[in-house]
XYZ file of C-alpha atoms in Angstrom:
661
model
C 106.149 74.963 143.405
C 104.721 74.597 146.904
C 102.929 77.574 148.452
C 104.494 78.865 151.650
C 101.842 79.495 154.301
C 101.904 82.885 155.993
C 103.857 83.121 159.163
C 101.514 83.337 162.138
C 102.956 85.306 164.982
C 102.001 84.149 168.438
C 102.162 86.271 171.544
C 102.823 84.857 174.957
C 100.879 87.560 176.763
C 98.574 90.426 175.895
C 101.363 92.865 176.594
C 103.360 91.358 173.731
C 100.822 92.576 171.153
C 102.325 95.631 169.452
C 100.399 98.909 169.876
C 99.663 99.266 166.139
C 97.938 95.855 166.125
C 96.014 96.668 169.292
C 94.776 99.848 167.609
C 93.505 97.854 164.613
C 91.690 95.426 166.900
C 90.097 98.195 168.921
C 88.791 99.859 165.765
C 87.053 96.609 164.776
C 85.144 95.957 167.988
C 82.088 97.610 169.525
C 82.620 100.531 171.859
C 81.407 98.579 174.877
C 84.036 95.945 174.078
C 86.728 98.620 174.280
C 85.711 99.334 177.853
C 85.757 95.607 178.653
C 89.250 95.241 177.157
C 90.316 98.200 179.278
C 89.681 96.161 182.419
C 92.160 93.378 181.556
C 95.562 94.961 182.252
C 97.400 98.265 182.550
C 98.942 97.845 179.097
C 95.593 97.603 177.340
C 94.213 100.275 179.637
C 96.720 102.739 178.213
C 96.025 101.562 174.650
C 92.278 102.127 175.039
C 92.962 105.696 176.083
C 95.124 106.490 173.053
C 94.446 109.893 171.490
C 94.718 108.547 167.944
C 92.158 105.832 168.645
C 89.517 108.232 169.926
C 90.247 110.751 167.175
C 89.415 108.091 164.574
C 86.275 107.069 166.476
C 85.235 110.729 166.757
C 85.615 111.285 163.025
C 83.550 108.170 162.397
C 80.846 109.406 164.738
C 80.660 112.826 163.114
C 79.879 111.206 159.760
C 76.446 110.302 161.181
C 74.018 113.214 160.756
C 72.185 112.124 163.921
C 75.315 112.777 165.981
C 75.650 116.208 167.569
C 79.211 117.397 168.122
C 79.831 120.581 170.140
C 81.659 123.569 168.686
C 83.951 123.596 171.732
C 85.001 119.998 170.919
C 87.069 121.019 167.880
C 89.755 120.778 166.628
C 90.275 117.223 167.815
C 94.053 117.637 167.797
C 93.717 120.161 170.629
C 91.383 117.992 172.704
C 92.593 115.615 175.446
C 91.801 111.978 174.668
C 89.642 111.778 177.811
C 87.454 114.609 176.485
C 87.138 113.056 173.026
C 86.246 109.691 174.577
C 83.498 111.251 176.688
C 82.061 113.122 173.692
C 82.133 110.043 171.439
C 80.311 107.925 174.018
C 77.674 110.571 174.620
C 77.269 111.541 170.976
C 76.621 107.942 169.942
C 74.403 106.951 172.875
C 72.068 109.963 172.843
C 70.383 109.169 169.506
C 69.493 105.702 170.787
C 67.115 107.323 173.310
C 64.904 108.649 170.490
C 62.291 105.908 170.252
C 59.418 108.086 169.050
C 56.691 106.532 171.222
C 55.266 107.790 174.525
C 55.373 104.315 176.019
C 59.146 104.074 175.537
C 60.238 107.427 176.949
C 63.063 107.158 179.483
C 61.258 108.428 182.607
C 63.437 108.919 185.654
C 62.384 109.519 189.235
C 65.697 111.028 190.324
C 68.340 113.384 188.979
C 71.988 112.476 188.505
C 73.142 115.382 190.669
C 72.081 118.524 192.480
C 73.404 121.720 194.053
C 71.786 123.252 197.123
C 71.799 127.041 197.230
C 69.973 129.347 199.674
C 66.185 129.460 199.570
C 64.844 131.860 196.925
C 68.293 132.399 195.401
C 68.710 130.932 191.865
C 67.943 133.408 189.063
C 69.758 132.273 185.923
C 71.939 129.383 184.744
C 74.406 128.988 181.898
C 76.467 125.946 180.842
C 79.967 126.215 179.365
C 81.765 123.285 177.698
C 79.222 120.887 179.163
C 81.106 121.051 182.448
C 81.056 124.522 183.968
C 77.845 126.016 185.340
C 77.394 129.753 185.854
C 74.779 130.514 188.498
C 73.387 133.969 189.221
C 71.723 134.396 192.621
C 68.994 136.821 193.614
C 71.574 139.000 195.390
C 73.342 139.356 191.988
C 76.243 137.121 192.994
C 77.779 135.110 190.157
C 79.070 131.604 190.922
C 81.009 129.078 188.833
C 80.478 125.367 189.570
C 82.496 122.421 188.229
C 80.084 119.603 187.315
C 83.047 117.206 187.023
C 83.817 117.680 190.723
C 83.328 114.583 192.912
C 80.753 116.479 194.986
C 79.008 119.840 194.854
C 79.821 121.534 198.142
C 81.138 124.926 197.064
C 81.643 126.916 193.839
C 85.014 127.141 192.114
C 84.771 130.947 191.928
C 82.403 133.783 192.835
C 81.848 137.426 191.915
C 79.566 139.534 194.121
C 79.374 142.884 192.322
C 76.970 142.447 189.399
C 74.644 145.381 188.834
C 71.213 143.887 188.276
C 69.960 140.558 186.914
C 71.616 139.019 183.858
C 69.498 139.400 180.710
C 71.972 138.168 178.093
C 75.095 136.035 177.905
C 77.333 134.709 175.141
C 80.735 133.080 175.056
C 83.466 132.247 172.574
C 86.000 129.431 172.919
C 89.557 130.417 172.090
C 93.170 129.324 172.484
C 93.600 131.486 175.581
C 90.378 130.261 177.219
C 86.692 131.082 177.210
C 85.663 134.690 176.642
C 82.329 135.347 178.342
C 80.241 138.461 177.748
C 77.169 139.062 179.876
C 74.764 141.980 180.178
C 72.286 142.977 182.862
C 68.926 144.718 182.844
C 70.715 147.662 184.494
C 72.471 148.226 181.131
C 75.858 147.041 182.301
C 78.115 144.706 180.293
C 80.876 142.536 181.751
C 83.646 140.725 179.871
C 85.498 137.789 181.455
C 88.207 135.459 180.155
C 88.522 132.133 181.954
C 90.928 129.226 181.600
C 88.473 126.334 181.960
C 89.442 122.674 181.499
C 87.294 120.619 179.160
C 85.076 117.729 180.237
C 87.082 114.935 181.892
C 90.303 116.900 181.441
C 92.542 116.238 184.437
C 93.991 119.708 184.813
C 93.819 121.813 187.964
C 92.982 125.509 187.638
C 91.801 128.287 189.926
C 89.402 130.324 187.757
C 88.473 133.894 188.622
C 85.161 135.568 187.787
C 86.551 139.080 188.157
C 85.691 140.922 184.911
C 88.555 142.134 182.748
C 86.346 144.880 181.358
C 82.925 146.422 181.903
C 80.942 149.264 180.385
C 77.430 150.689 180.472
C 74.718 151.697 178.047
C 73.473 148.380 176.618
C 71.500 145.279 177.580
C 70.316 141.976 176.109
C 73.638 140.978 174.533
C 73.020 138.386 171.800
C 76.250 137.513 170.012
C 79.896 138.383 169.438
C 82.142 138.470 166.353
C 85.690 139.528 167.227
C 85.402 142.932 168.892
C 81.815 143.435 167.681
C 78.994 142.839 170.142
C 75.301 142.840 169.195
C 72.736 144.105 171.718
C 68.931 144.115 171.528
C 68.406 147.219 173.699
C 70.127 150.436 174.713
C 69.721 152.622 177.776
C 66.739 154.926 177.317
C 65.386 152.949 174.359
C 64.331 149.340 174.828
C 63.689 148.971 171.088
C 67.066 150.167 169.812
C 69.174 147.226 168.623
C 72.788 147.993 167.825
C 76.249 146.607 167.153
C 79.003 147.924 169.435
C 82.739 147.926 168.795
C 84.116 146.757 172.129
C 87.483 148.422 171.556
C 86.151 151.920 170.796
C 82.670 151.792 172.418
C 81.202 153.185 169.183
C 77.864 151.737 168.127
C 75.686 151.443 165.021
C 71.913 151.249 165.246
C 70.213 148.452 163.325
C 67.384 150.649 162.124
C 64.129 149.901 160.367
C 64.016 153.494 159.170
C 61.865 155.940 161.129
C 60.653 155.158 164.632
C 60.363 151.542 165.709
C 56.861 150.614 166.754
C 56.214 148.794 170.004
C 55.651 145.511 168.180
C 59.168 145.473 166.761
C 61.199 144.585 169.789
C 64.429 142.771 168.896
C 64.483 139.125 169.990
C 67.764 137.686 168.679
C 70.733 138.585 166.477
C 73.163 136.394 164.559
C 76.307 137.345 162.627
C 77.059 134.763 159.936
C 79.838 135.376 157.435
C 79.051 138.770 155.870
C 75.413 139.087 156.982
C 73.804 140.184 160.247
C 70.403 138.535 160.799
C 67.990 140.272 163.190
C 64.836 138.585 164.477
C 62.167 141.012 165.605
C 58.671 140.231 166.793
C 57.005 140.603 163.404
C 59.757 140.371 160.832
C 63.280 139.225 160.022
C 65.875 141.698 158.743
C 69.230 141.237 157.041
C 72.099 143.761 157.210
C 75.488 143.661 155.551
C 78.381 143.336 157.958
C 80.490 145.553 155.697
C 77.874 148.317 155.980
C 78.018 148.132 159.764
C 81.811 148.199 159.820
C 81.847 151.165 157.445
C 79.409 153.061 159.672
C 81.610 152.369 162.694
C 84.564 153.967 160.894
C 82.706 157.231 160.307
C 84.071 160.159 162.291
C 81.781 162.920 160.993
C 79.828 163.112 164.248
C 76.520 161.959 162.757
C 74.361 159.323 164.375
C 75.483 155.961 163.071
C 72.704 153.739 161.744
C 72.218 151.258 158.932
C 69.130 150.030 157.111
C 68.443 146.382 156.222
C 69.000 145.282 152.641
C 66.307 142.633 153.057
C 63.254 142.364 155.298
C 60.267 140.063 155.351
C 57.476 139.070 157.699
C 56.879 135.574 159.015
C 54.293 133.300 157.416
C 53.032 132.545 160.939
C 51.970 134.432 164.058
C 54.405 136.892 165.665
C 57.302 135.342 167.525
C 56.549 135.052 171.205
C 58.672 132.784 173.333
C 62.332 131.790 173.363
C 63.307 132.735 169.793
C 66.881 131.583 169.296
C 69.235 131.330 166.337
C 71.053 128.042 165.849
C 74.842 128.223 165.616
C 74.733 125.981 162.554
C 71.928 124.744 160.340
C 70.742 121.292 161.505
C 71.582 118.586 158.971
C 68.026 117.253 158.919
C 66.868 120.421 157.111
C 69.181 119.681 154.172
C 69.525 123.429 153.566
C 72.076 125.022 151.184
C 75.282 126.736 152.313
C 74.645 130.145 153.845
C 71.252 129.236 155.325
C 70.277 130.050 158.897
C 67.666 128.574 161.220
C 66.032 129.824 164.378
C 63.469 128.233 166.653
C 60.704 129.564 168.869
C 57.794 128.209 170.878
C 54.147 129.054 170.143
C 50.798 127.324 170.725
C 52.357 124.298 172.485
C 54.666 123.813 169.524
C 58.402 124.092 169.049
C 58.949 125.479 165.550
C 62.036 126.031 163.445
C 62.165 128.648 160.694
C 64.743 128.174 157.935
C 66.039 131.075 155.837
C 67.953 130.218 152.657
C 69.770 132.158 149.906
C 68.283 131.589 146.452
C 71.376 132.673 144.512
C 75.148 132.360 144.904
C 76.928 135.708 144.997
C 79.831 137.426 146.717
C 77.454 140.362 147.267
C 74.976 139.411 150.039
C 72.384 141.847 148.678
C 72.131 139.742 145.506
C 71.461 136.368 147.170
C 67.661 136.761 147.305
C 67.107 135.302 150.770
C 63.691 133.936 151.659
C 61.996 132.009 154.444
C 62.200 128.546 152.994
C 59.962 126.735 155.445
C 58.503 126.567 158.939
C 58.905 123.164 160.573
C 57.109 121.790 163.621
C 59.845 119.862 165.409
C 58.443 119.291 168.909
C 55.695 120.094 171.385
C 55.102 120.759 175.057
C 52.121 120.937 177.394
C 51.195 122.141 180.888
C 52.724 125.216 182.542
C 56.176 125.751 181.040
C 58.789 127.662 183.026
C 61.630 127.674 180.583
C 62.793 126.566 177.144
C 66.401 126.385 176.002
C 67.462 125.194 172.580
C 70.868 123.594 172.106
C 73.400 125.685 170.227
C 72.809 123.821 166.953
C 69.084 123.256 167.348
C 69.192 119.464 167.614
C 67.907 119.228 171.173
C 65.880 121.315 173.585
C 65.387 121.401 177.355
C 61.916 122.169 178.661
C 61.243 122.967 182.315
C 57.633 122.307 183.258
C 55.482 121.931 186.329
C 56.707 118.682 187.828
C 59.157 117.605 185.105
C 62.339 118.539 183.306
C 62.473 117.046 179.821
C 64.989 116.843 177.012
C 63.677 116.640 173.453
C 65.260 116.152 170.069
C 64.399 118.286 167.061
C 63.214 116.743 163.846
C 60.320 117.705 161.575
C 57.164 115.712 162.132
C 55.729 113.437 159.501
C 52.316 115.089 159.604
C 50.658 112.062 158.004
C 51.520 110.006 161.086
C 50.841 112.584 163.792
C 47.421 111.936 165.397
C 45.087 114.695 166.490
C 45.139 115.519 170.182
C 43.390 112.705 172.003
C 42.838 110.659 168.854
C 44.867 107.688 170.069
C 46.049 106.308 173.347
C 49.550 107.400 174.451
C 50.953 103.924 173.786
C 50.000 104.145 170.131
C 50.744 107.782 169.384
C 53.862 109.064 167.696
C 55.749 111.212 170.203
C 55.344 114.644 168.618
C 57.235 116.020 171.618
C 60.267 113.985 170.523
C 61.086 113.324 174.167
C 64.449 111.738 174.959
C 64.465 111.786 178.761
C 62.047 113.011 181.412
C 63.069 113.680 185.028
C 60.515 114.044 187.813
C 61.137 117.095 190.018
C 60.978 116.331 193.763
C 58.341 118.179 195.826
C 57.012 119.877 192.689
C 53.634 120.509 194.382
C 55.291 123.167 196.554
C 58.699 123.773 194.981
C 58.093 125.723 191.781
C 60.727 126.177 189.063
C 62.263 129.581 188.518
C 61.104 131.067 185.186
C 63.880 130.781 182.613
C 66.304 129.253 185.130
C 67.415 126.511 182.759
C 70.496 125.437 180.770
C 71.375 122.670 178.314
C 74.381 121.259 176.502
C 72.801 119.285 173.685
C 75.988 117.442 172.704
C 76.711 115.900 176.111
C 73.054 115.530 177.116
C 73.099 117.575 180.317
C 70.197 119.758 181.515
C 70.205 121.967 184.609
C 67.160 123.562 186.262
C 66.811 125.985 189.188
C 64.016 125.877 191.772
C 62.563 128.369 194.226
C 63.816 126.249 197.121
C 67.408 126.935 196.048
C 67.830 123.442 194.634
C 69.573 123.213 191.266
C 68.858 119.866 189.632
C 71.317 118.296 187.187
C 69.993 115.778 184.682
C 72.439 113.664 182.673
C 70.785 111.811 179.786
C 73.703 109.381 179.400
C 75.379 109.134 182.819
C 78.783 107.451 182.822
C 79.188 107.239 186.586
C 77.046 106.797 189.685
C 74.733 109.699 190.629
C 76.333 112.184 192.972
C 75.013 112.421 196.491
C 72.678 115.378 196.904
C 72.316 116.974 200.345
C 69.139 119.030 199.971
C 67.724 121.283 202.650
C 64.202 120.397 203.840
C 61.612 122.780 202.454
C 60.471 125.496 204.884
C 56.783 126.073 205.510
C 56.558 128.973 203.069
C 56.198 129.604 199.365
C 59.243 130.787 197.469
C 59.114 133.935 195.386
C 57.782 133.032 191.951
C 60.378 135.247 190.264
C 63.049 137.155 192.231
C 63.135 139.846 189.548
C 59.682 140.815 190.876
C 60.080 140.551 194.668
C 56.841 142.287 195.757
C 53.818 139.992 196.046
C 50.237 141.359 195.940
C 48.189 140.539 199.064
C 45.145 139.602 196.956
C 43.511 139.954 193.548
C 40.176 141.528 192.719
C 38.623 138.157 191.893
C 39.156 137.128 195.541
C 36.409 139.562 196.668
C 38.964 141.800 198.353
C 39.288 139.317 201.169
C 42.470 141.044 202.334
C 41.362 144.592 201.450
C 40.252 146.604 204.496
C 39.460 149.972 202.881
C 35.936 151.393 202.374
C 33.842 150.335 199.390
C 31.029 152.543 198.159
C 29.019 151.243 195.233
C 27.115 154.522 194.941
C 30.199 156.722 194.940
C 33.448 154.904 194.132
C 36.598 156.850 194.848
C 38.091 158.493 191.772
C 35.058 157.963 189.544
C 35.388 160.041 186.363
C 32.667 158.376 184.292
C 29.817 156.007 185.183
C 31.453 152.741 186.196
C 35.027 154.007 185.707
C 37.625 155.197 188.232
C 41.176 156.506 188.159
C 41.831 155.392 191.774
C 43.962 152.425 190.755
C 46.540 153.109 193.461
C 43.818 153.332 196.122
C 42.098 150.019 195.464
C 45.137 148.099 194.184
C 48.305 149.804 195.487
C 50.379 146.919 194.117
C 49.051 147.221 190.555
C 51.478 149.973 189.501
C 54.331 148.854 191.735
C 57.243 148.289 189.305
C 58.498 145.395 191.472
C 55.176 143.580 191.888
C 54.754 140.071 190.533
C 51.486 140.268 188.601
C 51.653 144.065 188.516
C 51.216 146.099 185.372
C 54.920 146.373 184.506
C 55.302 142.613 184.993
C 52.304 142.061 182.732
C 53.621 144.361 180.008
C 57.169 142.983 179.965
C 56.376 139.281 180.350
C 53.011 138.788 178.668
C 52.952 141.562 176.070
C 56.698 141.408 175.434
C 57.214 145.180 175.625
C 59.658 147.248 177.676
C 58.288 149.661 180.262
C 57.459 152.056 181.735
C 53.835 151.020 182.179
C 50.996 152.275 184.358
C 47.311 151.461 184.778
C 45.358 154.746 184.581
C 41.672 153.822 184.540
C 39.604 150.751 185.488
C 36.021 149.508 185.507
C 34.547 149.686 189.031
C 32.074 146.831 188.465
C 34.865 144.467 189.477
C 34.716 145.920 193.003
C 31.134 144.962 193.693
C 30.581 141.451 192.397
C 28.435 139.013 194.334
C 28.847 135.314 195.042
C 31.555 133.434 193.179
C 30.854 135.047 189.846
C 33.976 136.742 188.475
C 33.462 139.972 186.561
C 35.898 141.107 183.920
C 38.223 143.931 184.866
C 38.768 146.491 182.117
C 41.740 148.843 182.315
C 43.339 151.519 180.168
C 47.099 151.323 180.417
C 49.865 153.700 179.364
C 52.921 151.864 177.975
C 55.735 154.215 177.028
C 53.269 156.941 176.005
C 50.888 154.683 174.042
C 47.483 153.557 175.369
C 46.176 150.005 175.484
C 42.924 148.474 176.704
C 43.422 145.381 178.905
C 40.706 142.919 179.906
C 41.470 140.602 182.814
C 39.755 137.886 184.793
C 41.094 134.995 186.835
C 41.897 132.928 183.728
C 42.176 135.333 180.814
C 44.032 138.381 179.571
C 43.086 140.222 176.398
C 44.852 143.301 175.027
C 44.068 145.810 172.272
C 46.050 148.893 171.346
C 44.233 152.196 170.898
C 44.490 154.288 167.787
C 47.744 156.277 167.754
C 47.362 159.726 169.316
C 44.517 158.738 171.664
C 44.942 160.261 175.139
C 43.434 159.216 178.456
C 41.343 162.400 178.400
C 39.900 161.258 175.075
C 39.016 157.930 176.643
C 37.336 159.534 179.664
C 35.355 161.923 177.445
C 34.129 159.048 175.305
C 33.141 157.053 178.407
C 31.253 160.033 179.834
C 29.380 160.438 176.565
C 29.041 156.661 176.128
C 30.916 156.707 172.849
C 33.335 153.968 171.806
C 37.056 154.627 171.875
C 38.893 153.612 168.717
C 41.077 150.531 168.970
C 43.161 148.815 166.342
C 41.414 145.846 164.814
C 43.604 142.946 165.934
C 43.963 141.559 169.442
C 47.480 141.809 170.800
C 49.192 138.403 170.634
C 50.299 137.682 174.192
C 52.671 135.106 175.634
C 50.633 132.578 177.611
C 53.599 130.980 179.407
C 53.947 133.644 182.132
C 50.161 133.579 182.533
C 50.171 129.867 183.327
C 53.187 130.306 185.615
C 51.344 133.088 187.430
C 48.163 131.035 187.848
C 50.077 128.010 189.135
C 51.899 130.124 191.705
C 48.762 131.976 192.787
C 46.923 128.748 193.551
C 49.704 127.847 195.993
C 49.901 131.391 197.362
C 46.136 131.657 197.864
C 46.001 128.269 199.569
C 48.761 129.301 201.991
C 46.956 132.570 202.796
C 43.676 130.825 203.474
C 45.271 128.251 205.771
């Protein structure tokens, strides 16, 4: 019996191909081919934009553990096809930038976009859905910018009534829009709900930044779960972390038991399932969510507080800079269900700490959590002005002197990592894991704003704010031509290094009091209370105790020591007043920080801090100095954050040069 050959259907034109067959073809070709097919005719153009096509491609992409998909990009059924397409393209192209060698880093001499704001204005930045940029200015105005706009000439919305600088912000994506909660250092909290289109979504809206609700008493908001908000500080107590029920305004203190010491400032909080994780400077604590909710229901009038069911210290130095919980555990850690990870930056190294449950139980107190490992997943050098980790910990933005860089997180293979300087850059493994590096224009005079940085790791966009008012937008995988940037020429003056500290000292003691015109008497210094020691801090350095002074004592305590104020220098060594030549003498000070005394040593390149034995008063110190007896200090040197020190030194070199010319 003869075999009948299959019937081959021929099509006169491309438009005759049925959609179901086109879909099969498109799923078999490379993504770049899809975009080429799109150019042939309007029929295939519509087929290449099909929602079902991009949903399948998105699901394929998410099977790759190297692909980062944003939380706001789910569920796919609710996403426009244009948004899914953009995310698929970006999610698949970004990993290809990770070459691992210095010689192959994508170095760019220009940004893909920029926003010009007034000189000295940017203070903080925050990205939402990879498209919408919140900008806080130094006059406490809040602006919302659409990065999908054809040009950046004006914000989509503004709000001019914030009380103080933003110190915390979190948002939740929902069916009715994006719910944004932000707090300020003036202990005010604002809640906004915005209807914001997704990336590449062609929908016109007129968003409003007018808060739907606001209340006082808390700062440093960290996270939200339903109506529960977690804060790291309360008014009157910068160490008191708590969970607040937004609907009732009741709160529960996350207590260590007894009084918190100054080294236990809260750095970040995460609510995962039935556990509340709290990162403090020296240890990690775990609380049951049910215990917090039960305490919130109490109506007996007692102070509500809960104790951790688990607490342990870190197997490393205290956490210093940019500690941040990841929304999910990165796949490359291969950690069990229920684990959490958080990253921080210390000693030029970006580290991730992974906490895992050792047992499966419905009762969180029986899971035996432990710190499973500490991974080095990146590095950075030179003065760093800001670090932001992506929500899932896969990528990080680092704002440095002269460059904005995007890095990817992945544990190093320590057997392949050379020692510093051991090999030439072309041969060395890139321990910084750099994806893209953008050169900042005019960086010799236009310094970055500390912490004025934002990243969306899934779409590959970084944003950085400068003292000049320029806000630079870097797109790691641009899909269109760079937007035209109309920047204002730089004026002949130095921008404020940090608008949160608007007063600038006229000089420092290591500059030989070049700008100090008061009398100096080596034989009888003003305010001398012991040989070589004076209490006349406000006479010789009137800026030192100014709470708004950049480089003043409060700035030093909050930024370098990581403690809340108040702070005041009480006593200093007068030898610093009478140095000769270019030799710089050390300045010794005794400082009161919230009622506790510290000894601070300073010169033009170094700060060193020791805490005094509890209960020591300034009168005790003076008596000991008069009798030439030592004053008891605790054994260990205070671990300080070097980043603000390097920022300060970089700024002061520019400031000093401008004063001398």
